[in-house]
Coordinates of C-alpha atoms and ligand atoms in Angstrom, one line a residue:
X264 CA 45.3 -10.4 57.9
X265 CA 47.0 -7.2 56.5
X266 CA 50.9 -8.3 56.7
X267 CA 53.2 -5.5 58.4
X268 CA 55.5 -4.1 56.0
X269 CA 58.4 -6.2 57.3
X270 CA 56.1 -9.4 56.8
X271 CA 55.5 -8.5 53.3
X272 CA 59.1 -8.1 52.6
X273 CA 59.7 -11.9 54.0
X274 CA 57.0 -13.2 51.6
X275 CA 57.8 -16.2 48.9
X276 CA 56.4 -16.4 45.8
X277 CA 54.2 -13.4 46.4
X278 CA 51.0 -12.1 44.7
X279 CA 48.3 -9.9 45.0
X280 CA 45.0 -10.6 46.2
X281 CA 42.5 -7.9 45.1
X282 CA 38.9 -7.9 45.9
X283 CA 37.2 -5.9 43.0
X284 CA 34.2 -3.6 42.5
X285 CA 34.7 -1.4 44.9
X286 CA 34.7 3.0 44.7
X287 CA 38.0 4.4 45.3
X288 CA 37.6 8.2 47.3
X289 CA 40.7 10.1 48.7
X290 CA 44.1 11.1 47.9
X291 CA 46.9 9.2 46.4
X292 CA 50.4 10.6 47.0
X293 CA 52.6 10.3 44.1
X294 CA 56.4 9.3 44.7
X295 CA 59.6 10.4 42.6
X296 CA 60.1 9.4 38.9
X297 CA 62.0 6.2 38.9
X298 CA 63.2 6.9 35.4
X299 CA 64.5 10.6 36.4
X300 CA 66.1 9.2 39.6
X301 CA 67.8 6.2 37.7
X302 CA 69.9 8.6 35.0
X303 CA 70.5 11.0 37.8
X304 CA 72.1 8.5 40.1
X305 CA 74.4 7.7 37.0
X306 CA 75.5 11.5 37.1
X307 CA 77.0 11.1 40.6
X308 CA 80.0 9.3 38.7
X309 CA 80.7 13.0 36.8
X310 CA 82.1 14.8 39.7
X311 CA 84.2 14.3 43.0
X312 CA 81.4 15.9 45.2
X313 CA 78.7 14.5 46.6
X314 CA 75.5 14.9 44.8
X315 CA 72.3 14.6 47.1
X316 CA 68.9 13.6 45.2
X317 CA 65.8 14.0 47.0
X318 CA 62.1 13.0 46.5
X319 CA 63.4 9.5 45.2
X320 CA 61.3 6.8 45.5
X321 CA 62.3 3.7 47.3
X322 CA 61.7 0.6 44.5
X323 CA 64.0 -2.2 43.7
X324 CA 64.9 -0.7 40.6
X325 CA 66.6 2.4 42.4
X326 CA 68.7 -0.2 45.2
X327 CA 69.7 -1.8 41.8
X328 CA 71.6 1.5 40.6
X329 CA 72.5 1.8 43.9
X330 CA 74.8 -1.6 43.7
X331 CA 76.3 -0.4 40.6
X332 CA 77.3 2.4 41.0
X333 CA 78.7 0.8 44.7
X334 CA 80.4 -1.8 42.3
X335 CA 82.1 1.2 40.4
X336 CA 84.0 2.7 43.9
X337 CA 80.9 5.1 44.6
X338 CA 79.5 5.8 48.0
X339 CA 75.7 5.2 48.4
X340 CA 73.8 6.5 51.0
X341 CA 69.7 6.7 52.0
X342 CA 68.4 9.1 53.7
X343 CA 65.2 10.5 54.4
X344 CA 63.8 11.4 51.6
X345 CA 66.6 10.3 49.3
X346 CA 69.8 9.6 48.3
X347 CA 73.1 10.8 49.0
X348 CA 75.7 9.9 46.5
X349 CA 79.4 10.5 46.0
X350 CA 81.7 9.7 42.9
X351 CA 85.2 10.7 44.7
X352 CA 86.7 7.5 44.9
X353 CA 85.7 5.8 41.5
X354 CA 88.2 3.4 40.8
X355 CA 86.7 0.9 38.3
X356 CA 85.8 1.4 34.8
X357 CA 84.1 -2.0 34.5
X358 CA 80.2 -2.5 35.4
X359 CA 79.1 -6.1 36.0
X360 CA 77.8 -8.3 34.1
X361 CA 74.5 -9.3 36.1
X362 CA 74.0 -5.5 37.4
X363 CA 73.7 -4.1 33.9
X364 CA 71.6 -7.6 33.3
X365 CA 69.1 -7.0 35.8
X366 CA 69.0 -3.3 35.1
X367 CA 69.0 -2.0 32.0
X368 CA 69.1 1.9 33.4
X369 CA 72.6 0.8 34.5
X370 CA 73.9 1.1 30.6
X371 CA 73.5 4.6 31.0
X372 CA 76.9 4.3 33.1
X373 CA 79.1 4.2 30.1
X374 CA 78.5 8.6 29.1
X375 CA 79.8 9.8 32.6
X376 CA 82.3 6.6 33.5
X377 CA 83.9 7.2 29.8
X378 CA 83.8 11.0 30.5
X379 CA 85.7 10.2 33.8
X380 CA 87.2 7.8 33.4
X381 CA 88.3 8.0 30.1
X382 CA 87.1 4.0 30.1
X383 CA 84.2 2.1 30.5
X384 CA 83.5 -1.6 29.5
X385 CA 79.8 -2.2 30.0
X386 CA 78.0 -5.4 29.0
X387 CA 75.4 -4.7 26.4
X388 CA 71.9 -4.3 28.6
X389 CA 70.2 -7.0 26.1
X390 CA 66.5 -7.5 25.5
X391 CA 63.9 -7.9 28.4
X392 CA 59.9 -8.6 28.0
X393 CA 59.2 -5.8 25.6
X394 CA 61.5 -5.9 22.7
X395 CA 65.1 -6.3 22.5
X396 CA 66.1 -2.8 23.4
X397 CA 69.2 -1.8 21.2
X398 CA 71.6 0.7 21.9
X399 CA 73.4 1.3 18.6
X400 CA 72.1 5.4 19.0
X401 CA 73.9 5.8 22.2
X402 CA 77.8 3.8 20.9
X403 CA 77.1 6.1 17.6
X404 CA 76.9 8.8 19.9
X405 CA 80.2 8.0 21.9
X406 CA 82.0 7.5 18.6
X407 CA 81.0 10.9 17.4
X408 CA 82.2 12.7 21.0
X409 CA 85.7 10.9 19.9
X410 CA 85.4 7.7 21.8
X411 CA 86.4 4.1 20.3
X412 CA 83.8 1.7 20.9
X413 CA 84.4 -2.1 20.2
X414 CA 81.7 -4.9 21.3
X415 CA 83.0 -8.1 21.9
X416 CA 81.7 -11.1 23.7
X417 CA 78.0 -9.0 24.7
X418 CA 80.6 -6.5 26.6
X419 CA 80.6 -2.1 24.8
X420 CA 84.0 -1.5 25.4
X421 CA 84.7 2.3 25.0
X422 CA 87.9 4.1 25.6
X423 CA 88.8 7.9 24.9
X424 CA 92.1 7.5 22.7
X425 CA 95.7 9.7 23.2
X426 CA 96.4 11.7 26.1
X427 CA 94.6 13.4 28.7
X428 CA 91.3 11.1 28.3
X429 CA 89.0 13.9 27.4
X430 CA 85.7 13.5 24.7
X431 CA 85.3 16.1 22.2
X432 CA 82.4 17.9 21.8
X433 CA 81.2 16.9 18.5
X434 CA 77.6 17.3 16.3
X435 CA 75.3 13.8 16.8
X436 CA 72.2 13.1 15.1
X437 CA 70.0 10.5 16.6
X438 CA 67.9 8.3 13.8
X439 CA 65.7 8.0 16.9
X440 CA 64.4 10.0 19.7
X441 CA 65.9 7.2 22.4
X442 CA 65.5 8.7 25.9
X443 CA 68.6 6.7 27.3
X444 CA 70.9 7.6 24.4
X445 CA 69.9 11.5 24.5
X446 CA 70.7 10.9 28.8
X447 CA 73.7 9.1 28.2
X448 CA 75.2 11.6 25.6
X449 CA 74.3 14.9 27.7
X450 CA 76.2 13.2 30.6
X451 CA 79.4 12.3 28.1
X452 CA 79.2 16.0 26.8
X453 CA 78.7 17.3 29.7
X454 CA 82.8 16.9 30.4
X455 CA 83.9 17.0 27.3
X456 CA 86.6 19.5 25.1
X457 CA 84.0 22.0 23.5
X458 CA 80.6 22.2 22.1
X459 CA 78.1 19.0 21.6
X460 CA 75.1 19.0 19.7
X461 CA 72.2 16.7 19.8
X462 CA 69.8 16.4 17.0
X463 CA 66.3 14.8 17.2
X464 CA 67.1 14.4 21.2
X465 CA 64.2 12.9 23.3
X466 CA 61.6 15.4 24.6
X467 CA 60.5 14.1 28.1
X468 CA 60.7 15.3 31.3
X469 CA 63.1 13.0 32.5
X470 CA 65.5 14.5 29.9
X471 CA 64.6 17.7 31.2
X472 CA 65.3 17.1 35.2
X473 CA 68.8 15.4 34.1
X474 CA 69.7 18.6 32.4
X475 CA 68.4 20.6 35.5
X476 CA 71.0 18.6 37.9
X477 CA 73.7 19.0 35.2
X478 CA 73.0 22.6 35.3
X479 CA 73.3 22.7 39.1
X480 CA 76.5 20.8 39.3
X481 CA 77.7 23.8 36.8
X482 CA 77.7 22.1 33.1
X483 CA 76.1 24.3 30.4
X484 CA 73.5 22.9 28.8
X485 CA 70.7 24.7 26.7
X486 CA 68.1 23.2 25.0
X487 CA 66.7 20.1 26.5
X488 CA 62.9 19.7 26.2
X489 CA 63.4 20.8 22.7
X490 CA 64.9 18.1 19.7
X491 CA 68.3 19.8 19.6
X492 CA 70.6 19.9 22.9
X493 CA 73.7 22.2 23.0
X494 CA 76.3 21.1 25.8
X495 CA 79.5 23.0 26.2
X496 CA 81.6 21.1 28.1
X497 CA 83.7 22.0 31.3
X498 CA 86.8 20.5 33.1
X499 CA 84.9 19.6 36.3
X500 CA 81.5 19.7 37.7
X501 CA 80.7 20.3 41.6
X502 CA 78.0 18.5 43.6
X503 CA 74.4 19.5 43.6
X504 CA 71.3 19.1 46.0
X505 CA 68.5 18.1 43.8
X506 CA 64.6 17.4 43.9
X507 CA 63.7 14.8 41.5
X508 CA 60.5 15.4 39.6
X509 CA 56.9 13.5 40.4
X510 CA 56.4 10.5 38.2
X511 CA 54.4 11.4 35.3
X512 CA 53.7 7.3 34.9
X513 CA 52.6 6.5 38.9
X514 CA 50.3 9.8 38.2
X515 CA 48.8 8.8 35.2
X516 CA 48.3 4.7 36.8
X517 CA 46.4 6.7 39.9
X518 CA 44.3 8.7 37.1
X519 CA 43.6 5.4 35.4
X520 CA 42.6 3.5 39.1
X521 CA 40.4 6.5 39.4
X522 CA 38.9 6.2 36.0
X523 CA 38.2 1.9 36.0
X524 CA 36.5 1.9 39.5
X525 CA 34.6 5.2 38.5
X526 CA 35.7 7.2 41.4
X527 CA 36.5 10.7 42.4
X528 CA 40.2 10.9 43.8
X529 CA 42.4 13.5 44.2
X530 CA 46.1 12.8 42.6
X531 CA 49.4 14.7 43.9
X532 CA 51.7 16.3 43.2
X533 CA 51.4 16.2 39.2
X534 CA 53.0 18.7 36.8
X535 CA 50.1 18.9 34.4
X536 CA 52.6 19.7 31.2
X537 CA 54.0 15.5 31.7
X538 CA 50.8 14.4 31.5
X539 CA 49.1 16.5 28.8
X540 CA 48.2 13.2 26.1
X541 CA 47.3 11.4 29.2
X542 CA 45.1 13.8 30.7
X543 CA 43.5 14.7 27.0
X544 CA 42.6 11.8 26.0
X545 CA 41.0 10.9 29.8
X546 CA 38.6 14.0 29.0
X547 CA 38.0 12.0 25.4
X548 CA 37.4 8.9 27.5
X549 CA 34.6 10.5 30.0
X550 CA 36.7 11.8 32.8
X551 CA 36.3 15.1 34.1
X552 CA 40.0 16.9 36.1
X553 CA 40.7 20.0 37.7
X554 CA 44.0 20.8 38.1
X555 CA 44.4 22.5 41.4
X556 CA 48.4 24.1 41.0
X557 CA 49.6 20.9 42.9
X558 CA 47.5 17.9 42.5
X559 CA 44.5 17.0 40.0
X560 CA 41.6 15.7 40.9
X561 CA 40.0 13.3 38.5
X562 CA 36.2 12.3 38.6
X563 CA 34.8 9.5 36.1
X564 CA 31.2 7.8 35.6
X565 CA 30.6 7.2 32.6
X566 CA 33.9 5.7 30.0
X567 CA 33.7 5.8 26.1
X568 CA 35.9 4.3 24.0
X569 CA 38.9 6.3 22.3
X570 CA 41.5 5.4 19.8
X571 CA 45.4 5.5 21.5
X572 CA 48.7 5.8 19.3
X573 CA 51.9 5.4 21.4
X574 CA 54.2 7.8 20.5
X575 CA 57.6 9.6 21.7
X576 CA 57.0 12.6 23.9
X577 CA 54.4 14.5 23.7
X578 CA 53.0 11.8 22.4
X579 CA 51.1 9.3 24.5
X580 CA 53.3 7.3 26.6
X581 CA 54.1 4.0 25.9
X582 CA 54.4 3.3 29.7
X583 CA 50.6 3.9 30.3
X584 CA 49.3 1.7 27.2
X585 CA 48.7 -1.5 29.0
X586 CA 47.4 0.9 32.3
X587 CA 45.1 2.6 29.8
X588 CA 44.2 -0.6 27.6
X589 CA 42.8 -2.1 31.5
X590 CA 40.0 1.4 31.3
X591 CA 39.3 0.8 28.0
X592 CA 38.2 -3.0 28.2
X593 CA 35.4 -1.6 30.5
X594 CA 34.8 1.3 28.2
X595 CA 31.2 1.5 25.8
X596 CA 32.3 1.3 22.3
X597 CA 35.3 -0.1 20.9
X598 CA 39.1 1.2 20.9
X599 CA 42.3 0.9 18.8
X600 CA 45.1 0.9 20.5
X601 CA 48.8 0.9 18.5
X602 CA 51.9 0.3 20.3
X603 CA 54.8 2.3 18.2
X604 CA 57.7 2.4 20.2
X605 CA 58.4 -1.5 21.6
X606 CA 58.1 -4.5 19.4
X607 CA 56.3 -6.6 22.3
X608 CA 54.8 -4.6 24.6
X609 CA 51.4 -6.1 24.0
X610 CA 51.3 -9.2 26.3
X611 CA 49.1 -7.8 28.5
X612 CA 46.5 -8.8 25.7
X613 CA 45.8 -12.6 26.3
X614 CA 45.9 -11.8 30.7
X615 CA 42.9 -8.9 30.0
X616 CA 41.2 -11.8 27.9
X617 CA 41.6 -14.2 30.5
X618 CA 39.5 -11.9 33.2
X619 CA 37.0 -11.6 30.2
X620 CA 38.3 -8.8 27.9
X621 CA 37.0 -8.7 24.4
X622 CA 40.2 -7.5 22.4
X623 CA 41.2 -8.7 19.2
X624 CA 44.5 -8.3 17.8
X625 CA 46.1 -7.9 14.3
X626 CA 50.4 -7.1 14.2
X627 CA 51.2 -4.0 16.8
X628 CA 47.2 -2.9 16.9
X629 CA 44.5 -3.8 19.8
X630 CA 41.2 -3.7 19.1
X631 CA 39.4 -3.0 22.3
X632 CA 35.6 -4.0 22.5
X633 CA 34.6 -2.9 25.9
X634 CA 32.6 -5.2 27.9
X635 CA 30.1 -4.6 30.9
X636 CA 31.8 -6.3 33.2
X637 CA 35.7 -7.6 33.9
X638 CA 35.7 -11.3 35.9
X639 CA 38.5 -11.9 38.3
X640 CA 41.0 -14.4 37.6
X641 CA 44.3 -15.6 38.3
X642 CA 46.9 -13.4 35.8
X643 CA 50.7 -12.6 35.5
X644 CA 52.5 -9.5 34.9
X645 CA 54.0 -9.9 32.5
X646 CA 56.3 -6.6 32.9
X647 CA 56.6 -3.8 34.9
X648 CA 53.7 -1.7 33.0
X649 CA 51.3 -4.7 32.8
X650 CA 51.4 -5.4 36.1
X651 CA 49.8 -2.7 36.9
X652 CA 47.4 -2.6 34.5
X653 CA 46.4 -6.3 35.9
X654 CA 46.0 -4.8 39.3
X655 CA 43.8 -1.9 37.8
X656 CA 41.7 -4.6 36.0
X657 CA 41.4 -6.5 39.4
X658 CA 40.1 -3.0 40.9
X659 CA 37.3 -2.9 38.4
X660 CA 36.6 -6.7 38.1
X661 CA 34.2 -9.2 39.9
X662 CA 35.6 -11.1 42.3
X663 CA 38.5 -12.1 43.3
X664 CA 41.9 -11.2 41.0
X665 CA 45.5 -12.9 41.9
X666 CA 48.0 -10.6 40.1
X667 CA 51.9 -12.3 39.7
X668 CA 54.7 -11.0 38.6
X669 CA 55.6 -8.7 41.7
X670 CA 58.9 -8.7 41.0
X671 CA 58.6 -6.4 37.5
X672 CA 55.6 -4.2 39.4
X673 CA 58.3 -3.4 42.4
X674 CA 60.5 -2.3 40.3
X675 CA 58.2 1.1 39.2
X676 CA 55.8 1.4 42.1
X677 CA 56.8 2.2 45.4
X678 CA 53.7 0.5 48.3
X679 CA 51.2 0.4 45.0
X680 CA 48.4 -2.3 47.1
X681 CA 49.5 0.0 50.4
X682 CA 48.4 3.5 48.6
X683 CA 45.5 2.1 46.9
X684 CA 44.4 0.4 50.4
X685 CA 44.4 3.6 51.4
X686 CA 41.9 5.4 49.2
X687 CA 39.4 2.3 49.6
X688 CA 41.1 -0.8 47.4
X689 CA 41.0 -4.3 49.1
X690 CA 44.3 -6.1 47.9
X691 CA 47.1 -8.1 49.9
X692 CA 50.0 -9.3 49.1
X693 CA 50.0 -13.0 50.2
X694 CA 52.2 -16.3 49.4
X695 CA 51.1 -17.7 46.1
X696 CA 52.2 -21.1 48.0
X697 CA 50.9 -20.2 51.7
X698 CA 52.8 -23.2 53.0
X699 CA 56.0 -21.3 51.9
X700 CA 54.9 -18.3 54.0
X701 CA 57.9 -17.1 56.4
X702 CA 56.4 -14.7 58.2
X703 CA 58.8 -12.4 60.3
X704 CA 58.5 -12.7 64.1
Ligands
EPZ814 C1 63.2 4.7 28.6 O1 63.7 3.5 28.1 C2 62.4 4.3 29.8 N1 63.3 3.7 30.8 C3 61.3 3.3 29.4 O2 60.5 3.1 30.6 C4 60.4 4.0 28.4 O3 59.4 3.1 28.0 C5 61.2 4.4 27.2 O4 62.3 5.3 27.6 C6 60.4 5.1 26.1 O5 59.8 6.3 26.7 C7 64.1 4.5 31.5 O6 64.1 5.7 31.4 C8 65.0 3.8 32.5 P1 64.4 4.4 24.2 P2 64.9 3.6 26.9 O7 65.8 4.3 24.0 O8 65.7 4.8 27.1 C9 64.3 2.2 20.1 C10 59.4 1.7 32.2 O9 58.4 0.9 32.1 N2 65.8 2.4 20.1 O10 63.8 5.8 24.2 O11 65.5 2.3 26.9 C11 63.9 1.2 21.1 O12 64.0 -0.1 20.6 C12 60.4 1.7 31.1 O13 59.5 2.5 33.1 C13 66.5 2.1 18.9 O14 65.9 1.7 17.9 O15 63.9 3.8 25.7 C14 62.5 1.5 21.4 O16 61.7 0.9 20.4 C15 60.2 0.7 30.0 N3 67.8 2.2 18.9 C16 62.5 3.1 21.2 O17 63.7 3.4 20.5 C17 68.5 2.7 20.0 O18 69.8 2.8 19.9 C18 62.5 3.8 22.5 O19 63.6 3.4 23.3 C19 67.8 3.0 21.2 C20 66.4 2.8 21.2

């Protein structure tokens, strides 16, 4: 019994239930990137105007934002294909505690509510599953546009000293490329008293698309997609009707579904230049894609093993290691895989072994000894990136895999069991307890 969309929102305690070994064929529509969408929501609080994003895609992560910035005095609206946000009547400086909690996106409040405001207190976003995910680049940053920052009691307080409230522009060097710091320091400069400058900025797209909206809403900002970002700050910014960009890391999970269960799909839209570490090393792996000017097709039979390296952009994502560590269990030869960027972003390790997985481990390094054959099995997400890379494994496995953990998946894939159903997968999202089951009328 496939449960109506309603029905699967009324289920407790849910899982997947995939049926493996089975040839994908189709097309897989790919949604809006939750991590552009997230970071341009938070630019609604720069200006009075309404700001209207489209192409957003509908996950718990982005309802999340939603309450937050709601929480601050903003208006939220849905619409079709989007959002519709406006930042006239902002009234409070102070983000709650178990919003920026359950959210960590929601930190990136305190550049435009301190460049508004002239205030923000903002709880500190603390660790989650994959490391402990500081932000000491983005309160250096604030200090440098003029801001003083105190934290006290797990709570960034930051307030623009003397009259007026206004940042000034000011020169900041990050000691690391952090996406959220570059984001939340374009968004601070972006209303500040002269010319900002970020060095060693973040290079991905996401980046890029929040400085496109800036630009639209009329800030002046030149240089993002490179390592240094020059702002020159205005008194106000105007609304903006924006398209958020595909996301790169639903396309390259698709690619990856496409590769496991050696299939031919077709994957759109996807702006080949996101994805170029993804897509390379897919060719290393086996796969062959054709890139059509909107969507890529991707065909796989035969997967070898090849060595992966996460890195900051263009570098291979971090986002698509566990994804990409699911393919290479099934892969001939053996792979080493290094995660760089988090601290403990290699769980997904002993839930892999579990369906059979040979990998061995030693400190941040994988060593991937691909087997004939993945067995299903009963395995938890352990966050939002292994999740899928357990319902990948399920895809390619024997039998019968049960994939917890819904609630981190949700949060980055819009309908993921709905849109593989569609291309041939057999998964459904049942109770994990079926006597809990309340199924709607
Ligand atoms: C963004 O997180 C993404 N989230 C993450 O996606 C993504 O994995 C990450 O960038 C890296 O690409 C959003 O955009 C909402 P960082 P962010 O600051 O900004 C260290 C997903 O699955 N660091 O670039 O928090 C940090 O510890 C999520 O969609 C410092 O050392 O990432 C980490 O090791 C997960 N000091 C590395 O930099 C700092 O002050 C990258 O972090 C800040 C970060």
């Amino acid at each position: 019994m496939i449960l109506t969309a309603v029905q699967s929102q009324t289920i407790l305690n849910p899982q997947l239930e995939i049926a493996g070994g089975r040839k994908l064929s189709g097309e897989l529509r790919v949604s809006g990137a939750k991590n552009s969408a997230l970071v341009l929501m938070a630019a609604c609080l720069l200006t009075r105007d309404t700001i209207r994003l489209r192409n957003v895609p509908p996950l718990t992560d982005i309802s999340a934002m939603g309450e937050m910035l709601r929480s601050l005095g903003g208006t939220v609206n849905h619409t079709a294909d989007g959002i519709e946000l406006n930042g006239n009547h902002i009234n409070n400086s102070t983000a709650p505690y178990e919003l920026v909690n359950s959210l960590r996106a929601s930190f990136f409040c305190i550049g435009p509510l301190l460049a508004r405001m002239g205030m923000a207190k903002v709880p500190l976003p603390g660790g989650c599953q994959i490391g402990t995910r500081p932000v000491v680049e983005h309160v250096k940053g604030l200090k440098a546009l003029g801001a003083q920052v105190t934290i006290e009691h797990g709570v960034v307080t930051a307030v623009v000293p003397g009259r007026g409230h206004r940042l000034t522009g000011g020169r900041i060097y990050l000691d690391c490329p952090s996406v959220g710091a570059t984001e939340t320091l374009m968004m601070a400069a972006a209303l500040a008293d002269g010319e900002t400058v970020i060095e060693n900025a973040a290079l991905e797209p996401e980046v890029v698309d929040l400085a496109g909206l800036l630009l639209a809403m009329g800030a002046r900002v030149r240089g993002a997609g490179t390592p240094t970002i020059t702002i020159t700050g205005v008194e106000r910014l105007h609304g903006a009707d924006y398209a958020v960009i595909p996301d790169r890391i639903e396309a390259g999970t698709f690619m990856l579904a496409a590769a496991i269960t050696r299939s031919h799909l077709r994957i759109s839209p996807v702006i080949p230049e996101h994805l170029g570490s993804v897509i390379t090393k897919l060719e290393e792996a086996g796969c062959t894609m054709q890139h059509d000017g909107i969507g890529l097709t991707v065909k796989a039979d035969r997967i070898s093993a090849v060595d992966l390296r996460t890195q900051p952009f263009p570098g291979f994502p971090t986002d698509l290691q566990a994804p990409f560590m699911s393919l290479l269990a099934t892969a001939q030869g053996t792979s080493v895989i290094t995660e760089n960027i988090f601290e403990n972003r290699l769980q997904h390790v002993a839930e892999l072994q579990r369906m059979g997985a040979a990998i061995r481990m030693q400190g941040n390094t994988a060593f991937v000894e691909g087997v004939p054959q993945l067995s299903g099995a009963p395995v938890q997400g352990t966050d939002l990136r292994a999740s899928a890379a357990m319902v990948l494994a399920g895809l390619a496995a024997q039998g019968i895999t049960t994939v917890r953990g819904l609630e981190y998946l949700d949060r980055g894939y819009a309908g993921l069991e709905d849109k593989l159903n569609s291309v041939g997968a057999c998964i459904e999202r049942v109770s994990a307890n079926p006597a809990l089951v309340n199924v709607a009328a």
